[in-house]
Structure formats: C-alpha cells, structure tokens
Amino acid sequence: MKKIPTLILAAAISSALLGCQSTSGTSQTHSASHTLMAAAKSSNLGYDIVESLTVEVGPRMAGTDKDLMAVDWAMNKFKQLGYDKIYKEPVKVPIWERGSASAEVTAPYPQPLVITALGGSVATPVNGLEAEIVRFDTLAALKATNPADVKGKIVFIDHKTERAINGAGYGKSVGGRSRGAIAAAEKGAIAIVVRSIGTDHDRMAHTGMMRYKDGVNKIPAAALSAPDANQLNFMLKRNPNVTLKLNMNPENKGFATSYNVIGEVTGRTKPEEIVLIGAHLDSWDEGTGALDDGAGVGIVMAAGKHILDLPQRPDRTVRVVLYAAEEIGLVGGKAYAKAHAKELQNHYIAAESDFGAGWIYRIDVNVNPNQLQQVHADLAPMTTNRNIELGNNEAGGGPDVSMLPALGVPVASLRQEGYDYFDYHHTPNDTIDKIVPEKLAQNVAAYAQFALAMANSEAQLRPNNKQ
Amino acid sequence: MKKIPTLILAAAISSALLGCQSTSGTSQTHSASHTLMAAAKSSNLGYDIVESLTVEVGPRMAGTDKDLMAVDWAMNKFKQLGYDKIYKEPVKVPIWERGSASAEVTAPYPQPLVITALGGSVATPVNGLEAEIVRFDTLAALKATNPADVKGKIVFIDHKTERAINGAGYGKSVGGRSRGAIAAAEKGAIAIVVRSIGTDHDRMAHTGMMRYKDGVNKIPAAALSAPDANQLNFMLKRNPNVTLKLNMNPENKGFATSYNVIGEVTGRTKPEEIVLIGAHLDSWDEGTGALDDGAGVGIVMAAGKHILDLPQRPDRTVRVVLYAAEEIGLVGGKAYAKAHAKELQNHYIAAESDFGAGWIYRIDVNVNPNQLQQVHADLAPMTTNRNIELGNNEAGGGPDVSMLPALGVPVASLRQEGYDYFDYHHTPNDTIDKIVPEKLAQNVAAYAQFALAMANSEAQLRPNNKQ
C-alpha cells in the first residue's frame, strides 16, 4: 500500500472537518441558491437593465461624453436597485475617435469595399493611400514572408474565424488584427487590412483593438467585412495585381477620465472579504453594446439585486464591478488591480461576464486544487440551473480579471454558449434584438448562485491553481 | 345528364387533335428537356456568370458608369456564350445619386441611428432637419390620422414585414416605402423614415424606390434598419417626445442612356415567334446585386446557353432580355414594351427571374384557360426537376414583363422559395455568398426547360387569362 503524503492527508481531514462544521450553513445556502435561481429565472430584470443601458445611453466608447453618461447611468441604476454601497473610481483612458473610413478597389475591377478602422489605428494621408495588395492566409504567413514581397504594399490578412461553441476560433485569428500592423510595417507595408475577426457573412466589418510597437512605423489598419474579403479573393483569382485605395481619418486625442463603477452587497459576517462579479461598462461605438457588454452589465447588476432581495446578506461582500475602457486594452481592469493592490488579498474569488447572453453550460474555477471538491460541493445547486456542469480548475476569469490570478486571486469562468457571438461582436449589429431574454435570465441566476455560494463558502481557495 | 357546352367540347376535341399531331415532337422535346436538366444541374455556368458580373462589374446603378460597364459586360458575355444574335436597345434612365445619409436622435436619448436614403428622395437642407417623430403602424394608419398630429413632424412608419415563402410580406408593407412620402407630405410632415422593408434583424437599412406626386411637397425619405426602428420604439415607450435629426444629400441629376441587352437563340422553324426569358441588369448601389438580380442574369443567360448546346435549335426563338433600370421604376421593361409594340403579337410567352436564387417549386402561367392542360403537358418534364409543381393560371410574369399581359402577351412565373430573400434585398448584404450554387443550377435547369417547352409547344396560348 502506498503511503499517503502527509499534506494531502491533512488537507483531506481539514476538508472533512470543514464539511462537518459547515453542513448546516451549506444546507441553508443551497436552499437560498434555489430560491435565487427561481427568482432570477422568472424575472426580466437583467434584460430590463440591458434595455435601459442600450436605449437610454446607447454606444459608450471610452473617453467620450457617452461614456460619462454610462457612468452616471450605472451609479443611478445601482441606487435604484438598492445596493448597500455605491461608488466610482477614476480611470485614465485614452481617447480614440473613429472618424470615417472608406476603401475602394481601383484596379482591375473598381468598386467600393466595406471597411472599418481598427481601434487605435492612425489615419491615412488626407487624400488616402493607394497600393497593390498582398494577401496572406495568416499572421504567421506574413511573418514568414520575404520583406521584398510586402514593401510598399497593403497587406491583406485573410484568416477565417472558425465557429465554435466557446468562441475558440477568435483566439486563433485575432492576432492578425491585434498584431498584424506591427508585422506588416516591419516588412515595409504601408497599410494593412484584415478579414474581419467574425463568423458571420454580413457586409459589416468587425472593429477591435490593434497595437503598435515603439520603433516600428505606425501604419493604418482596417478590417474588411467577410463578403469584401471574399471579393478580393475573387479578384486575385482573376488577376494577381489588385490595387486598393484607403481613406481613414481616426484620431488619437489624448486622455480623459472615466470610472470603474462599483455596487456592493455588504457581507454580514466577513464584510471585508470580497466576491467580485464584473462586466465592462464601455462599448464600441458602432453598435449599442448590447452583447458586448450590456449583457454582462445586466447579468451582474441583476445577480447582485437578487442577492439583496434574500432575507439575509451572505457572509462575504458581493462586489459588482463595472469596468471602464475594457475594449481599448483592459484599462479599467488594470486600474482596478492597481488601485486595490493592498485589498487583493481579501478578494476571495472574481469572475467577469463578457461573452454575450448565451446559455451558461459549465463553470470552471482557478482555486487551490485541494479545495476543488469542496468548491464543487458549494456550487452544486448550479447543476440544477439548466444542468450547468462543474468543470475544470483552469479558469481565466474574464478579460478584466485576467491579471488577478497572477496576483494570487482565485477566479471562476462561467462558460457560455457562443456559437453566434462572433457574428455580431464589434459590429453595428451588436444590438439588443440579439439577446434572448430567457438565456439572459439563466445567466443572471447562475451569477447569483455563484456569488452566493462563494460569499458563504468555507473553502480555503488560496493558493490558486495557476498564476 | 347535363349538356356539355359547345365551346368546351370544341376545345377538348381541338386539344386532343393537337395532342395527336404533336406526339412525336412532344416526345422529342421531353427527351431534350431531360438532357437540358441534367446538363444544367451538373454545370456551374449560372453561378460563374453571377460571379463574373458581381466581381468584375460589382454594383451597377442605372445611369452610372458602372451601369454602362455592365452593358458592355453583358454584350461580351453573350458573345462568349455563342448566342446567335446579340444587340442592345437604348433606354433613357433617370440618374439619382445616393450621397451620404445620417440620422441621430437628439432627445431624449441622443445617439446615432442607421439609415439609408430611399431611391429618388430629395435631400434635406444642407445642415439637416430636426423635428419630433410621430409613429404609425402602417401607411393606412398615417392616411387615417388628423393632419394636426403630423404637421411639422417627421413621420415614422413602423410596418413590420412578415417572413413568407413567396415573399408575400413585402407586398403588404412596401406601400409605406413607395407612397409614404406623399401621404406624409399631404398631412404636413417635413420628412419620413420607414422601418426597412425587410425580414432580417441586421443593422442595415433597406433602400428601394419611392415616389412623389405632382402638387404635393417633396419631403426627404429614408429607411431605418430594423434594430433602429426597434430603438425608436424603446424610446417612445419611455417618452412620447423623441426628436430626430436627418441629414441626407441625394441628388437627382437628369437623365442618361442605358440599354436593354438582348441575346437570342434563333428559332429553327418559327424564328419570328419569341419566347422571352428575362432578368434585370441594373442593381442598387450598396450591395453587389448578386441576388437582385445577378442571380436572374446568371439563370437566364445560362439557360439560353444550355439550349444553344442542344443538337438542334427549338422551333421558336428564345430571347434572353437583360433589362435596364428595373430598380428605379421598371424603366427598361416599359421601354421594351414600347419599342417592341408591333412585335408583341409574336411574343408567344414571357417570364422574368427576379427573386434571388431559391429553389423553384412551382410554375404558374397566364394563358388561354382552354390550353392550360396542353401547356401543363408541355411543361411536364419540369416536374422531375425537384418536383416543380404545375400551378395555376394567375401568373404575373415578373416586374419587367408585368405590363405585357395587358398587351395580350401570355406570361409565366417560376415561383421560388424566398424565405430569406428579404433579409438581404436592397442592402449592402446582397452579395454572392448568399447564393447556394446548387439552388441556382436548379433554377437554370427550370428556365431552360420552360423556354424549350414553350419554344416547341403547339398550344394556342392567346387570348391569355388575365389582362
């Protein structure tokens, strides 16, 4: 018989003892979880919040007047909902204005194409720029090419985004958008256009953030809609010499102050310990930011409200954080981590909702592996919420909390079905009609159940599994 | 026993005799029809033609340079395909330039909306116009209202277009687009916006033609995308006083010469008798005109080519007509009817393909009722083409031939499934990726079978059923 390592044995005993100690509390929490789930699923609150935000504020790009309107909206909404504590924390955000963007094939088959500027892109010269295009299947193919093939041309990265339940195709193709301009400029290109990082066939381009690198020429960067990327391929099949004219006038306009807006349900017995559920308040400018991330805002604000409506507060504080300026580089998330550096040790666990409003089908966590069983026991009532699976211990937590695991904070990822998320993501099509209220309510219920379970849990989540 | 009316008896005898006379010819034609169907279904020709037109020419609005490029393209394509006779006939077409169009809610919830100008609309003043909106469910509701409710306001017609296999929802809602500006101006409105006549949920507005009336003020007219129409409703639910600012600068710029382009398969024994199959060559400017009506162009050009490839020409001439300027008022169709007034008596039957590339499921005709049975016997091989049904005697024939029944010309309508046609119609989304090659090939086969059957038929189609 193998000897059982002392540490594991100790942990097992500790777990068993904790289990004993908490039986009654756990049973009460499980009962409250079912109450929460029933209340959330029969409520339209989450959807009403998304409607309120997208109709009364609409698009709210970081650093704009609308962004500040969204901050006021959020403060007021937390008040209306009766949160225990409401405050905002300043975040310095860069201002980037989209301006207009147009493109046309000038030869061999002159015609307009549909593009949109990528976030952070510089402008073309006032009268535009015109050059031959050179096509690559992927960013990797561009990086592997001879600079002579690219010099003086407009790079076209044609990477198709695969449809997947968890949006995994995005991760494979998005590098061309975010880092393509650097790679293209390093080879001597004068501009870059990428096939939209999206799974749709709509003639709408998907915007999104791109980056430059110090010491590398900053070239204009735009996305083509899928049908327009196809159109370039049809042309290249007929004639390898296709010239494109681009005209874009986006502007970087310095910095503004935005805010992370926070509402809390104050913990009853351990108010200083924090269960954080978040979403981001900013959006891109071309849609109304319903899926990205109005849905998340509705989900976490409503989840907190349902917990407020329980007969008693949970042990820990549930902190609902609406982050500023996620789209333009997780600015609010980073600012939060910095501002709360000393308090992070009191962050019990954190999770962000930022993937639309599809069904939640699994919850992954990132906690002390020895405590996974206890955590799953705590989260067990979620399995009755449309059969949410208790998943793995490899969670990332969501964009604005993605820096927290490295700082010791346990996180969770409530995985959503996202087959169609990248049909609409970062386009004018991100509007509230794409949200199914029933699915959103299931999300609200799941976040409420998660937050309650964690706020009352007696598991020792640290050190987490992956930093 | 009832006495059988003499006329019906005579017709029956005549039919029977005709049946006897034509047995051998009919049998040959039926055999050729099956050959045609097999050839067309295994060929990519129709799709290749659409690709060529939409890629090499692209959008081709009547009266533009691109329209003339399309005319040259069509002449060359008929030549490449080896048509027996190729010619073009001038058509005087009005020139309307879209310019730019923008809209924003200015109160109570300021934000941009997505609109597009309706075809033929006048511009707003240079600095735009701003007024409160007044909403109506339908054009009929607008017409029934008190002018005091409308005076000085922007009318918003919110008629939703129902999805239907045959596109029947369009006919119910399109009046608001085409005649709404007249009704609104008669009540004193200063502009009109209509919910897009479409069945999609995309944030793209559907353009389309609108009309003015002599003696009634010409007011600017635009379409809102469906999500933007929804957005106005969300606002009106919160506050009845919603003000909108519109800025559009379309221009009517006189007239240009375009062309109906015609290719013929010359009849072997009755070359002066015409079986006309048509489509329209022009398109709106925001898509590439793939469904509307590149598909029709591909279908009828390829159908004619497959008939050219048969061992012998059919009895009558098959005339493939690509009409100019359908979108802006059936201009080419009317010009054709006028230019060919004396020849119309020799038009045996006519049909136009202008409903995208969905499966053909039925063929309706408009012929002498006494001959319907004979016509159905002639068309019988089509029933083996994905079970096309031999339908009723109430066909309209298609937009550009819609004036021909009143001039005595029999017509046919090859009915297509169009569940999704109005998702894309008159939007930037009208691109070739929306066409399924297999469905297009079935259409090509059906038009080839129809044209062959009619070119060899011995039925006496006149007088037609409905004029």
Tab-separated table of N, CA and C in Angstrom, chain A residues 47-48 51-52 54-59 66 109-112 201-204 227 230-231 234-235 237-238 286-288 424 428-429 431-434, chain B residues 47-48 51-52 54-59 66 109-112 201-204 227 230-231 234-235 237-238 286-288 424 428-429 431-434:
chain	number	residue	atom	x	y	z
A	47	TYR	N	-32.608	41.702	-18.392
A	47	TYR	CA	-32.929	42.247	-19.711
A	47	TYR	C	-33.326	43.716	-19.617
A	48	ASP	N	-34.107	44.044	-18.608
A	48	ASP	CA	-34.532	45.445	-18.444
A	48	ASP	C	-33.319	46.362	-18.249
A	51	GLU	N	-31.692	46.775	-21.632
A	51	GLU	CA	-32.514	47.687	-22.431
A	51	GLU	C	-32.289	49.126	-21.983
A	52	SER	N	-32.302	49.332	-20.675
A	52	SER	CA	-32.121	50.684	-20.155
A	52	SER	C	-30.773	51.265	-20.606
A	54	THR	N	-28.753	50.289	-23.164
A	54	THR	CA	-28.542	50.424	-24.609
A	54	THR	C	-29.488	51.441	-25.243
A	55	VAL	N	-30.639	51.651	-24.619
A	55	VAL	CA	-31.583	52.636	-25.169
A	55	VAL	C	-31.289	54.034	-24.623
A	56	GLU	N	-31.117	54.121	-23.319
A	56	GLU	CA	-31.010	55.456	-22.700
A	56	GLU	C	-29.609	56.045	-22.851
A	57	VAL	N	-28.615	55.175	-22.979
A	57	VAL	CA	-27.248	55.648	-23.221
A	57	VAL	C	-26.817	55.295	-24.640
A	58	GLY	N	-26.990	54.028	-25.012
A	58	GLY	CA	-26.544	53.602	-26.336
A	58	GLY	C	-25.045	53.355	-26.351
A	59	PRO	N	-24.395	53.570	-27.510
A	59	PRO	CA	-22.955	53.319	-27.588
A	59	PRO	C	-22.215	54.236	-26.628
A	66	LYS	N	-20.533	60.022	-23.976
A	66	LYS	CA	-21.471	58.924	-23.733
A	66	LYS	C	-20.934	57.972	-22.673
A	109	TYR	N	-10.875	45.927	-61.033
A	109	TYR	CA	-12.339	45.976	-61.044
A	109	TYR	C	-12.816	47.027	-60.062
A	110	PRO	N	-12.776	48.280	-60.435
A	110	PRO	CA	-13.073	49.366	-59.498
A	110	PRO	C	-14.445	49.204	-58.840
A	111	GLN	N	-14.455	49.301	-57.524
A	111	GLN	CA	-15.707	49.262	-56.771
A	111	GLN	C	-15.415	49.490	-55.301
A	112	PRO	N	-16.409	49.973	-54.566
A	112	PRO	CA	-16.207	50.231	-53.140
A	112	PRO	C	-16.182	48.934	-52.333
A	201	HIS	N	-21.564	36.275	-42.245
A	201	HIS	CA	-21.418	36.573	-43.669
A	201	HIS	C	-22.052	37.938	-43.987
A	202	ASP	N	-22.124	38.774	-42.962
A	202	ASP	CA	-22.739	40.083	-43.180
A	202	ASP	C	-21.732	41.091	-43.714
A	203	ARG	N	-22.265	42.004	-44.508
A	203	ARG	CA	-21.359	43.004	-45.077
A	203	ARG	C	-21.175	44.149	-44.077
A	204	MET	N	-20.615	43.756	-42.924
A	204	MET	CA	-20.274	44.691	-41.849
A	204	MET	C	-18.901	44.291	-41.384
A	227	PRO	N	-17.778	39.392	-46.791
A	227	PRO	CA	-18.026	39.401	-48.236
A	227	PRO	C	-16.995	40.234	-49.016
A	230	ASN	N	-13.929	38.124	-49.352
A	230	ASN	CA	-14.209	37.186	-50.445
A	230	ASN	C	-14.027	37.858	-51.800
A	231	GLN	N	-14.516	39.086	-51.891
A	231	GLN	CA	-14.456	39.812	-53.161
A	231	GLN	C	-12.996	39.987	-53.594
A	234	PHE	N	-11.900	36.730	-55.041
A	234	PHE	CA	-12.414	36.530	-56.405
A	234	PHE	C	-11.578	37.326	-57.411
A	235	MET	N	-11.180	38.515	-57.020
A	235	MET	CA	-10.387	39.350	-57.924
A	235	MET	C	-8.981	38.778	-58.114
A	237	LYS	N	-8.037	35.817	-57.868
A	237	LYS	CA	-8.116	34.594	-58.679
A	237	LYS	C	-8.011	34.945	-60.164
A	238	ARG	N	-8.553	36.119	-60.522
A	238	ARG	CA	-8.551	36.549	-61.921
A	238	ARG	C	-7.288	37.302	-62.294
A	286	GLU	N	-20.059	51.424	-32.802
A	286	GLU	CA	-20.907	51.231	-33.986
A	286	GLU	C	-22.207	50.495	-33.689
A	287	GLY	N	-22.219	49.649	-32.658
A	287	GLY	CA	-23.468	49.045	-32.193
A	287	GLY	C	-23.954	49.798	-30.968
A	288	THR	N	-24.835	49.164	-30.211
A	288	THR	CA	-25.226	49.784	-28.938
A	288	THR	C	-24.628	49.021	-27.765
A	424	TYR	N	-21.731	38.936	-34.334
A	424	TYR	CA	-22.173	40.305	-34.045
A	424	TYR	C	-21.110	41.166	-33.373
A	428	PRO	N	-21.896	47.012	-35.972
A	428	PRO	CA	-23.158	47.727	-35.743
A	428	PRO	C	-24.279	46.789	-35.325
A	429	ASN	N	-24.117	45.504	-35.630
A	429	ASN	CA	-25.153	44.516	-35.338
A	429	ASN	C	-25.240	44.123	-33.865
A	431	THR	N	-26.769	44.714	-31.129
A	431	THR	CA	-27.970	45.414	-30.651
A	431	THR	C	-28.824	44.428	-29.843
A	432	ILE	N	-29.768	44.953	-29.089
A	432	ILE	CA	-30.450	44.146	-28.078
A	432	ILE	C	-31.332	43.037	-28.642
A	433	ASP	N	-31.743	43.180	-29.898
A	433	ASP	CA	-32.558	42.122	-30.507
A	433	ASP	C	-31.800	40.801	-30.593
A	434	LYS	N	-30.487	40.822	-30.427
A	434	LYS	CA	-29.703	39.586	-30.494
A	434	LYS	C	-29.712	38.834	-29.155
B	47	TYR	N	-23.777	30.151	-61.862
B	47	TYR	CA	-23.039	30.770	-60.751
B	47	TYR	C	-21.824	31.532	-61.264
B	48	ASP	N	-21.135	30.946	-62.233
B	48	ASP	CA	-19.953	31.622	-62.801
B	48	ASP	C	-20.336	32.965	-63.412
B	51	GLU	N	-20.910	35.385	-60.586
B	51	GLU	CA	-19.608	35.769	-60.031
B	51	GLU	C	-18.924	36.777	-60.949
B	52	SER	N	-18.940	36.498	-62.229
B	52	SER	CA	-18.298	37.403	-63.182
B	52	SER	C	-18.911	38.804	-63.103
B	54	THR	N	-20.768	40.194	-60.630
B	54	THR	CA	-20.679	40.890	-59.340
B	54	THR	C	-19.238	41.219	-58.958
B	55	VAL	N	-18.281	40.454	-59.471
B	55	VAL	CA	-16.875	40.726	-59.162
B	55	VAL	C	-16.294	41.724	-60.163
B	56	GLU	N	-16.514	41.473	-61.446
B	56	GLU	CA	-15.851	42.289	-62.464
B	56	GLU	C	-16.546	43.636	-62.674
B	57	VAL	N	-17.841	43.673	-62.422
B	57	VAL	CA	-18.568	44.948	-62.508
B	57	VAL	C	-18.949	45.428	-61.111
B	58	GLY	N	-19.553	44.556	-60.325
B	58	GLY	CA	-19.999	44.956	-58.986
B	58	GLY	C	-21.298	45.737	-59.064
B	59	PRO	N	-21.512	46.662	-58.140
B	59	PRO	CA	-22.771	47.421	-58.146
B	59	PRO	C	-22.898	48.225	-59.432
B	66	LYS	N	-20.865	52.521	-64.027
B	66	LYS	CA	-20.862	51.080	-63.774
B	66	LYS	C	-22.009	50.394	-64.508
B	109	TYR	N	-32.692	60.688	-25.802
B	109	TYR	CA	-31.547	59.790	-25.640
B	109	TYR	C	-30.632	59.912	-26.854
B	110	PRO	N	-29.811	60.957	-26.906
B	110	PRO	CA	-29.020	61.234	-28.105
B	110	PRO	C	-28.146	60.044	-28.513
B	111	GLN	N	-28.241	59.680	-29.763
B	111	GLN	CA	-27.396	58.618	-30.312
B	111	GLN	C	-27.653	58.484	-31.803
B	112	PRO	N	-26.661	57.968	-32.519
B	112	PRO	CA	-26.831	57.827	-33.966
B	112	PRO	C	-27.754	56.662	-34.313
B	201	HIS	N	-32.779	41.039	-39.007
B	201	HIS	CA	-32.539	41.801	-37.786
B	201	HIS	C	-31.157	42.464	-37.870
B	202	ASP	N	-30.681	42.670	-39.072
B	202	ASP	CA	-29.363	43.286	-39.244
B	202	ASP	C	-29.458	44.805	-39.189
B	203	ARG	N	-28.370	45.384	-38.664
B	203	ARG	CA	-28.374	46.847	-38.580
B	203	ARG	C	-27.917	47.438	-39.907
B	204	MET	N	-28.726	47.145	-40.926
B	204	MET	CA	-28.541	47.677	-42.270
B	204	MET	C	-29.912	48.100	-42.754
B	227	PRO	N	-33.188	47.086	-36.227
B	227	PRO	CA	-32.819	47.412	-34.832
B	227	PRO	C	-33.001	48.895	-34.508
B	230	ASN	N	-36.634	49.456	-33.881
B	230	ASN	CA	-36.885	48.972	-32.511
B	230	ASN	C	-36.441	50.004	-31.481
B	231	GLN	N	-35.279	50.605	-31.731
B	231	GLN	CA	-34.726	51.559	-30.780
B	231	GLN	C	-35.678	52.741	-30.597
B	234	PHE	N	-38.416	51.591	-28.334
B	234	PHE	CA	-37.979	51.567	-26.927
B	234	PHE	C	-38.002	52.983	-26.344
B	235	MET	N	-37.601	53.957	-27.148
B	235	MET	CA	-37.587	55.339	-26.650
B	235	MET	C	-39.001	55.872	-26.465
B	237	LYS	N	-41.635	54.300	-25.845
B	237	LYS	CA	-42.253	53.641	-24.687
B	237	LYS	C	-41.927	54.430	-23.408
B	238	ARG	N	-40.707	55.047	-23.398
B	238	ARG	CA	-40.263	55.801	-22.212
B	238	ARG	C	-40.713	57.250	-22.244
B	286	GLU	N	-25.573	49.612	-52.999
B	286	GLU	CA	-24.905	49.330	-51.725
B	286	GLU	C	-24.404	47.891	-51.608
B	287	GLY	N	-25.050	46.953	-52.288
B	287	GLY	CA	-24.526	45.588	-52.374
B	287	GLY	C	-23.835	45.416	-53.714
B	288	THR	N	-23.632	44.165	-54.127
B	288	THR	CA	-23.091	43.936	-55.473
B	288	THR	C	-24.185	43.387	-56.395
B	424	TYR	N	-31.940	40.234	-47.281
B	424	TYR	CA	-30.777	40.829	-47.947
B	424	TYR	C	-31.137	41.893	-48.985
B	428	PRO	N	-26.541	46.369	-48.359
B	428	PRO	CA	-25.151	46.005	-48.651
B	428	PRO	C	-24.931	44.493	-48.601
B	429	ASN	N	-25.806	43.786	-47.914
B	429	ASN	CA	-25.678	42.339	-47.750
B	429	ASN	C	-26.042	41.544	-48.999
B	431	THR	N	-24.832	40.092	-51.575
B	431	THR	CA	-23.541	39.672	-52.109
B	431	THR	C	-23.592	38.181	-52.435
B	432	ILE	N	-22.629	37.715	-53.202
B	432	ILE	CA	-22.736	36.382	-53.820
B	432	ILE	C	-22.701	35.236	-52.819
B	433	ASP	N	-22.125	35.480	-51.635
B	433	ASP	CA	-22.096	34.415	-50.628
B	433	ASP	C	-23.489	33.987	-50.197
B	434	LYS	N	-24.512	34.794	-50.508
B	434	LYS	CA	-25.888	34.426	-50.141
B	434	LYS	C	-26.500	33.459	-51.159
